[in-house]
Amino acid sequence: MTASQTPPTLPDGRPAPLLTGPERPMLESWLDFHRATLELKCRGLDDAQVRLASAQPSSLTLLGLVQHLAEVERNWFQRVLGGLDVPPVFAERTGEGLDPERGLEEALTVWRAEIARGRELLTERGLEDTGRIVDEPMTGVEVSVRWVLIHLIEEYARHNGHADILRERIDGTTGA
């Protein structure tokens, strides 16, 4: 993004997504907004709170969402677009691949590192550049950088809806 395309910051510290301009910066700004929203939903909570599930029978937690989205970042940017043969982010997988022993700060640090690595891999790629899906049932199917960015925006938006419900259940905080 150029200086003229730098989005304003919202009162809660999140970058506002661009409302005009070229497609690539707009897509990246929406993804950054949703990433910041997930982090906002975790702000001010302790390790016990981020482990609280929303409602039975779901075991979904904010900690689980952070870990899941670290895996998502690695999968789409490193494995699919980068063509790298990298292991899952969290080597010791339990249940849905989430490590219940990991603390929030550690999980956020890992998640942020995956975001940074994904940004690095994108710098030399255009929206039309492609990678290949590495997991069943669509192994080998070609996808564009544009498709991956749109997919990640959708993935974060969906999970941020879950995060809204989780945060409200934990301490009553709503919105954003």
Coordinates of N, CA and C in Angstrom, one line a residue:
M1 N 0.8 -1.2 0.0 CA 0.0 0.0 0.0 C 0.9 1.2 0.0
T2 N 0.5 2.2 -0.7 CA 1.2 3.5 -0.7 C 0.7 4.4 0.4
A3 N 1.4 5.4 0.7 CA 1.0 6.4 1.7 C -0.4 6.9 1.5
S4 N -0.7 7.2 0.2 CA -2.0 7.7 -0.1 C -3.1 6.7 0.1
Q5 N -2.7 5.4 0.2 CA -3.7 4.3 0.3 C -3.7 3.8 1.8
T6 N -3.0 4.4 2.7 CA -2.9 4.0 4.0 C -4.3 4.2 4.7
P7 N -5.0 3.2 5.1 CA -6.3 3.4 5.7 C -6.2 4.1 7.1
P8 N -7.3 4.8 7.4 CA -7.3 5.4 8.7 C -7.4 4.3 9.8
T9 N -7.1 4.7 11.0 CA -7.2 3.7 12.1 C -8.5 4.0 12.9
L10 N -9.2 3.0 13.2 CA -10.5 3.1 13.9 C -10.2 3.4 15.4
P11 N -11.1 3.9 16.2 CA -10.9 4.3 17.6 C -10.4 3.1 18.4
D12 N -10.7 1.8 18.0 CA -10.2 0.7 18.8 C -8.9 0.2 18.3
G13 N -8.2 0.9 17.4 CA -6.9 0.6 16.9 C -6.8 -0.2 15.6
R14 N -7.9 -0.7 15.2 CA -7.9 -1.5 13.9 C -7.8 -0.6 12.7
P15 N -7.1 -1.1 11.7 CA -7.0 -0.3 10.4 C -8.4 -0.4 9.7
A16 N -8.9 0.7 9.3 CA -10.2 0.7 8.5 C -9.9 0.2 7.1
P17 N -10.7 -0.7 6.6 CA -10.5 -1.2 5.2 C -10.6 0.0 4.2
L18 N -9.8 -0.1 3.1 CA -9.9 0.9 2.1 C -11.3 0.9 1.5
L19 N -11.8 2.0 1.1 CA -13.2 2.1 0.5 C -13.1 2.4 -1.0
T20 N -11.9 2.9 -1.4 CA -11.7 3.1 -2.9 C -10.2 2.7 -3.2
G21 N -9.9 2.6 -4.5 CA -8.6 2.3 -4.9 C -8.4 1.0 -5.6
P22 N -7.2 0.7 -5.9 CA -7.0 -0.6 -6.7 C -7.4 -1.8 -5.9
E23 N -7.6 -2.9 -6.6 CA -8.1 -4.1 -6.1 C -7.2 -4.7 -5.0
R24 N -5.9 -4.9 -5.3 CA -5.0 -5.5 -4.4 C -4.9 -4.9 -3.1
P25 N -4.6 -3.6 -3.0 CA -4.6 -2.9 -1.7 C -5.9 -3.0 -0.9
M26 N -7.0 -3.0 -1.7 CA -8.3 -3.1 -1.0 C -8.5 -4.5 -0.4
L27 N -8.2 -5.5 -1.2 CA -8.3 -6.9 -0.6 C -7.4 -7.1 0.6
E28 N -6.2 -6.6 0.5 CA -5.2 -6.7 1.6 C -5.7 -5.9 2.8
S29 N -6.3 -4.8 2.6 CA -6.8 -4.0 3.7 C -8.0 -4.7 4.4
W30 N -8.8 -5.3 3.7 CA -9.9 -6.1 4.3 C -9.4 -7.3 5.1
L31 N -8.4 -7.9 4.6 CA -7.8 -9.1 5.3 C -7.2 -8.5 6.6
D32 N -6.4 -7.4 6.5 CA -5.8 -6.9 7.7 C -6.8 -6.4 8.7
F33 N -7.9 -5.9 8.3 CA -9.0 -5.5 9.2 C -9.6 -6.7 9.9
H34 N -9.8 -7.8 9.2 CA -10.3 -9.0 9.9 C -9.3 -9.6 10.8
R35 N -8.0 -9.6 10.4 CA -7.0 -10.1 11.3 C -7.0 -9.3 12.6
A36 N -7.1 -8.0 12.5 CA -7.1 -7.1 13.6 C -8.3 -7.3 14.5
T37 N -9.4 -7.6 13.8 CA -10.7 -7.9 14.6 C -10.5 -9.1 15.5
L38 N -9.9 -10.2 14.9 CA -9.7 -11.3 15.8 C -8.8 -11.0 17.0
E39 N -7.7 -10.2 16.7 CA -6.9 -9.9 17.9 C -7.6 -9.0 18.9
L40 N -8.5 -8.1 18.4 CA -9.3 -7.3 19.3 C -10.2 -8.1 20.2
K41 N -10.7 -9.2 19.6 CA -11.6 -10.0 20.4 C -10.9 -10.7 21.5
C42 N -9.6 -10.9 21.4 CA -8.8 -11.5 22.4 C -8.2 -10.5 23.4
R43 N -8.2 -9.3 23.1 CA -7.6 -8.2 23.9 C -8.2 -8.2 25.3
G44 N -7.3 -8.2 26.3 CA -7.7 -8.0 27.7 C -8.2 -9.2 28.4
L45 N -8.1 -10.4 27.7 CA -8.5 -11.6 28.3 C -7.3 -12.4 28.8
D46 N -7.5 -13.2 29.8 CA -6.5 -14.1 30.3 C -6.6 -15.5 29.7
D47 N -5.6 -16.3 30.0 CA -5.5 -17.6 29.4 C -6.8 -18.5 29.7
A48 N -7.3 -18.3 30.9 CA -8.5 -19.1 31.3 C -9.7 -18.6 30.5
Q49 N -9.8 -17.3 30.3 CA -11.0 -16.8 29.6 C -11.0 -17.3 28.1
V50 N -9.8 -17.3 27.5 CA -9.8 -17.6 26.0 C -10.0 -19.1 25.8
R51 N -10.0 -19.9 26.9 CA -10.3 -21.3 26.8 C -11.8 -21.6 27.0
L52 N -12.6 -20.6 27.3 CA -14.0 -20.8 27.6 C -14.8 -21.1 26.3
A53 N -15.5 -22.2 26.2 CA -16.3 -22.5 25.0 C -17.6 -21.7 25.1
S54 N -18.2 -21.5 23.9 CA -19.4 -20.6 23.8 C -20.6 -21.3 24.4
A55 N -20.9 -22.6 24.0 CA -22.0 -23.3 24.5 C -21.9 -24.8 24.1
Q56 N -22.4 -25.6 24.9 CA -22.3 -27.1 24.7 C -23.2 -27.4 23.5
P57 N -22.9 -28.3 22.6 CA -21.7 -29.2 22.7 C -20.5 -28.7 22.0
S58 N -20.5 -27.4 21.6 CA -19.3 -26.8 20.9 C -18.1 -26.7 21.9
S59 N -16.9 -27.0 21.3 CA -15.7 -26.8 22.1 C -14.9 -25.6 21.6
L60 N -15.6 -24.8 20.7 CA -14.9 -23.7 20.1 C -14.5 -22.6 21.1
T61 N -13.3 -22.2 21.1 CA -12.8 -21.1 22.0 C -12.0 -20.1 21.2
L62 N -11.8 -18.9 21.8 CA -11.0 -17.9 21.2 C -9.6 -18.4 21.0
L63 N -9.0 -19.1 21.9 CA -7.7 -19.7 21.8 C -7.6 -20.6 20.6
G64 N -8.7 -21.4 20.4 CA -8.8 -22.4 19.3 C -8.9 -21.6 18.0
L65 N -9.6 -20.5 18.0 CA -9.7 -19.7 16.7 C -8.3 -19.2 16.3
V66 N -7.6 -18.6 17.3 CA -6.3 -18.1 17.0 C -5.4 -19.2 16.4
Q67 N -5.4 -20.3 17.0 CA -4.5 -21.4 16.5 C -5.0 -21.9 15.2
H68 N -6.3 -22.0 15.0 CA -6.8 -22.5 13.7 C -6.4 -21.5 12.6
L69 N -6.5 -20.2 12.9 CA -6.2 -19.2 11.8 C -4.7 -19.1 11.6
A70 N -3.9 -19.5 12.5 CA -2.4 -19.6 12.2 C -2.2 -20.8 11.2
E71 N -2.9 -21.9 11.4 CA -2.9 -23.0 10.5 C -3.4 -22.6 9.1
V72 N -4.5 -21.8 9.1 CA -5.0 -21.4 7.8 C -4.0 -20.5 7.1
E73 N -3.4 -19.5 7.8 CA -2.4 -18.7 7.2 C -1.3 -19.5 6.5
R74 N -0.8 -20.4 7.3 CA 0.3 -21.3 6.8 C -0.1 -22.1 5.6
N75 N -1.2 -22.7 5.7 CA -1.7 -23.5 4.6 C -1.8 -22.8 3.3
W76 N -2.6 -21.6 3.3 CA -2.8 -21.0 2.0 C -1.6 -20.2 1.5
F77 N -0.8 -19.6 2.4 CA 0.3 -18.8 1.8 C 1.5 -19.6 1.6
Q78 N 1.9 -20.4 2.6 CA 3.1 -21.2 2.4 C 2.9 -22.5 1.6
R79 N 1.9 -23.2 1.9 CA 1.8 -24.5 1.2 C 1.1 -24.4 -0.2
V80 N 0.1 -23.6 -0.3 CA -0.7 -23.5 -1.5 C 0.0 -22.5 -2.5
L81 N 0.2 -21.3 -2.1 CA 0.8 -20.3 -3.0 C 2.3 -20.4 -3.1
G82 N 3.0 -20.7 -1.9 CA 4.4 -20.8 -2.0 C 4.9 -22.1 -2.4
G83 N 4.1 -23.2 -2.4 CA 4.5 -24.5 -2.8 C 5.5 -25.1 -1.9
L84 N 5.5 -24.6 -0.6 CA 6.5 -25.1 0.4 C 5.9 -26.4 1.1
D85 N 6.8 -27.3 1.4 CA 6.4 -28.5 2.1 C 6.7 -28.3 3.6
V86 N 5.8 -27.6 4.2 CA 6.0 -27.2 5.7 C 5.0 -28.0 6.5
P87 N 5.3 -28.4 7.7 CA 4.4 -29.1 8.6 C 3.4 -28.2 9.1
P88 N 2.4 -28.8 9.8 CA 1.4 -27.9 10.5 C 2.1 -27.0 11.5
V89 N 1.5 -25.9 11.8 CA 2.1 -24.9 12.7 C 2.3 -25.6 14.1
F90 N 1.3 -26.3 14.5 CA 1.3 -26.9 15.8 C 1.6 -28.4 15.7
A91 N 2.8 -28.8 15.9 CA 3.3 -30.2 15.6 C 2.5 -31.2 16.4
E92 N 2.2 -30.9 17.7 CA 1.5 -31.8 18.5 C 0.0 -31.5 18.4
R93 N -0.7 -32.3 17.6 CA -2.1 -32.0 17.4 C -3.0 -32.8 18.3
T94 N -4.0 -32.2 18.8 CA -5.1 -32.9 19.6 C -6.4 -32.4 19.1
G95 N -7.3 -33.3 19.1 CA -8.7 -32.9 18.7 C -8.7 -32.4 17.3
E96 N -9.0 -31.1 17.1 CA -9.1 -30.5 15.8 C -7.7 -29.8 15.4
G97 N -6.6 -30.3 16.0 CA -5.3 -29.8 15.7 C -4.9 -28.6 16.6
L98 N -5.6 -28.5 17.7 CA -5.4 -27.4 18.6 C -4.7 -27.9 19.8
D99 N -3.8 -27.1 20.3 CA -3.0 -27.4 21.5 C -3.6 -26.7 22.7
P100 N -4.3 -27.4 23.6 CA -5.0 -26.7 24.7 C -4.0 -26.2 25.8
E101 N -2.7 -26.7 25.7 CA -1.7 -26.2 26.7 C -1.1 -24.9 26.3
R102 N -1.2 -24.5 25.0 CA -0.6 -23.3 24.5 C -1.3 -22.1 25.1
G103 N -0.5 -21.1 25.6 CA -1.1 -19.9 26.1 C -1.5 -18.9 25.0
L104 N -2.3 -17.9 25.4 CA -2.8 -17.0 24.4 C -1.6 -16.2 23.8
E105 N -0.7 -15.7 24.6 CA 0.4 -14.9 24.0 C 1.3 -15.7 23.1
E106 N 1.5 -17.0 23.4 CA 2.3 -17.8 22.5 C 1.6 -18.1 21.2
A107 N 0.3 -18.3 21.3 CA -0.5 -18.6 20.1 C -0.6 -17.3 19.2
L108 N -0.8 -16.2 19.9 CA -0.8 -14.9 19.1 C 0.6 -14.7 18.4
T109 N 1.6 -15.0 19.1 CA 3.0 -14.8 18.5 C 3.2 -15.7 17.3
V110 N 2.7 -16.9 17.4 CA 2.8 -17.8 16.3 C 2.0 -17.4 15.1
W111 N 0.7 -17.0 15.4 CA -0.2 -16.5 14.4 C 0.4 -15.2 13.7
R112 N 0.9 -14.3 14.5 CA 1.5 -13.1 13.9 C 2.7 -13.5 12.9
A113 N 3.5 -14.4 13.4 CA 4.6 -14.9 12.5 C 4.1 -15.5 11.2
E114 N 3.0 -16.2 11.3 CA 2.5 -16.8 10.0 C 1.9 -15.7 9.1
I115 N 1.3 -14.7 9.7 CA 0.9 -13.6 8.9 C 2.1 -12.9 8.2
A116 N 3.1 -12.6 9.0 CA 4.3 -12.0 8.4 C 4.9 -12.8 7.3
R117 N 5.0 -14.1 7.5 CA 5.6 -15.0 6.4 C 4.7 -15.0 5.2
G118 N 3.4 -15.0 5.4 CA 2.5 -14.9 4.2 C 2.6 -13.6 3.5
R119 N 2.8 -12.5 4.2 CA 3.0 -11.2 3.5 C 4.3 -11.3 2.7
E120 N 5.3 -11.8 3.2 CA 6.6 -12.0 2.5 C 6.4 -12.7 1.2
L121 N 5.7 -13.8 1.3 CA 5.5 -14.7 0.1 C 4.6 -14.0 -1.0
L122 N 3.8 -13.1 -0.5 CA 2.9 -12.4 -1.5 C 3.6 -11.2 -2.2
T123 N 4.7 -10.7 -1.7 CA 5.2 -9.5 -2.3 C 5.6 -9.6 -3.7
E124 N 6.0 -10.8 -4.2 CA 6.4 -11.0 -5.5 C 5.3 -11.6 -6.4
R125 N 4.1 -11.7 -5.9 CA 3.1 -12.4 -6.6 C 2.0 -11.4 -7.0
G126 N 1.5 -11.5 -8.2 CA 0.3 -10.7 -8.6 C -1.0 -11.5 -8.3
L127 N -2.1 -10.8 -8.5 CA -3.4 -11.4 -8.2 C -3.7 -12.6 -9.1
E128 N -3.1 -12.6 -10.3 CA -3.4 -13.6 -11.3 C -2.5 -14.8 -11.1
D129 N -1.4 -14.7 -10.3 CA -0.5 -15.8 -10.0 C -1.2 -16.9 -9.3
T130 N -0.7 -18.1 -9.5 CA -1.5 -19.2 -8.9 C -0.6 -20.2 -8.1
G131 N -1.3 -21.0 -7.3 CA -0.7 -22.1 -6.5 C -1.7 -23.2 -6.7
R132 N -1.4 -24.3 -6.0 CA -2.2 -25.5 -6.0 C -2.6 -26.0 -4.6
I133 N -3.9 -26.3 -4.5 CA -4.4 -26.8 -3.3 C -3.7 -28.1 -2.9
V134 N -3.3 -28.3 -1.7 CA -2.5 -29.5 -1.3 C -3.3 -30.5 -0.5
D135 N -4.5 -30.2 -0.1 CA -5.3 -31.1 0.7 C -6.5 -31.7 0.0
E136 N -6.9 -32.9 0.4 CA -8.1 -33.5 -0.2 C -9.4 -32.7 0.2
P137 N -10.4 -32.7 -0.5 CA -10.6 -33.5 -1.7 C -10.2 -32.7 -3.0
M138 N -9.5 -31.6 -2.9 CA -9.2 -30.8 -4.1 C -7.7 -30.7 -4.4
T139 N -7.0 -31.7 -3.9 CA -5.5 -31.7 -4.2 C -5.2 -31.5 -5.6
G140 N -4.3 -30.5 -5.8 CA -3.8 -30.2 -7.2 C -4.6 -29.1 -7.9
V141 N -5.8 -28.8 -7.4 CA -6.6 -27.7 -8.1 C -5.9 -26.4 -8.0
E142 N -5.8 -25.7 -9.1 CA -5.2 -24.4 -9.2 C -6.1 -23.3 -8.7
V143 N -5.5 -22.4 -7.9 CA -6.2 -21.2 -7.3 C -5.3 -20.0 -7.5
S144 N -5.9 -18.8 -7.7 CA -5.2 -17.6 -7.9 C -4.9 -16.9 -6.5
V145 N -4.0 -16.0 -6.5 CA -3.7 -15.2 -5.3 C -5.0 -14.4 -5.0
R146 N -5.7 -13.9 -6.0 CA -7.0 -13.2 -5.7 C -7.9 -14.1 -5.0
W147 N -8.1 -15.4 -5.4 CA -9.0 -16.3 -4.8 C -8.6 -16.5 -3.4
V148 N -7.3 -16.7 -3.1 CA -6.9 -17.0 -1.8 C -7.2 -15.8 -0.9
L149 N -6.9 -14.6 -1.3 CA -7.2 -13.4 -0.5 C -8.7 -13.3 -0.2
I150 N -9.5 -13.5 -1.2 CA -11.0 -13.5 -1.0 C -11.4 -14.6 0.0
H151 N -10.8 -15.8 -0.2 CA -11.2 -16.9 0.7 C -10.8 -16.5 2.2
L152 N -9.6 -16.0 2.4 CA -9.1 -15.7 3.7 C -10.0 -14.6 4.3
I153 N -10.4 -13.6 3.6 CA -11.3 -12.6 4.1 C -12.6 -13.3 4.6
E154 N -13.2 -14.2 3.8 CA -14.4 -14.9 4.1 C -14.1 -15.8 5.4
E155 N -13.0 -16.4 5.4 CA -12.7 -17.3 6.6 C -12.6 -16.5 7.9
Y156 N -11.9 -15.4 7.8 CA -11.8 -14.5 9.0 C -13.1 -13.9 9.4
A157 N -13.9 -13.5 8.4 CA -15.2 -12.9 8.7 C -16.1 -13.9 9.4
R158 N -16.1 -15.1 8.9 CA -16.9 -16.2 9.5 C -16.5 -16.4 10.9
H159 N -15.2 -16.6 11.1 CA -14.7 -16.9 12.5 C -14.8 -15.7 13.4
N160 N -14.7 -14.5 12.9 CA -14.9 -13.3 13.7 C -16.3 -13.2 14.2
G161 N -17.3 -13.8 13.5 CA -18.6 -13.9 14.0 C -18.7 -14.8 15.2
H162 N -17.9 -15.9 15.1 CA -17.8 -16.9 16.2 C -17.2 -16.1 17.4
A163 N -16.1 -15.4 17.1 CA -15.4 -14.7 18.1 C -16.3 -13.7 18.8
D164 N -17.2 -13.0 18.1 CA -18.1 -12.1 18.7 C -19.0 -12.8 19.8
I165 N -19.5 -14.0 19.4 CA -20.3 -14.7 20.4 C -19.5 -15.2 21.6
L166 N -18.3 -15.7 21.3 CA -17.4 -16.1 22.4 C -17.1 -15.0 23.3
R167 N -16.7 -13.9 22.8 CA -16.4 -12.7 23.7 C -17.6 -12.3 24.5
E168 N -18.7 -12.2 23.9 CA -19.9 -11.8 24.6 C -20.2 -12.8 25.8
R169 N -20.0 -14.1 25.5 CA -20.2 -15.1 26.6 C -19.2 -14.9 27.7
I170 N -18.0 -14.6 27.4 CA -16.9 -14.5 28.4 C -17.2 -13.3 29.3
D171 N -17.4 -12.1 28.7 CA -17.5 -10.9 29.6 C -18.5 -9.9 29.2
G172 N -19.4 -10.2 28.2 CA -20.4 -9.3 27.8 C -20.0 -8.3 26.8
T173 N -18.8 -8.3 26.4 CA -18.3 -7.3 25.4 C -18.9 -7.6 24.0
T174 N -19.5 -6.6 23.4 CA -20.2 -6.8 22.1 C -19.6 -5.8 21.1
G175 N -19.9 -6.0 19.9 CA -19.6 -5.0 18.8 C -18.2 -5.3 18.2
A176 N -17.9 -4.4 17.3 CA -16.6 -4.4 16.6 C -16.6 -5.6 15.7

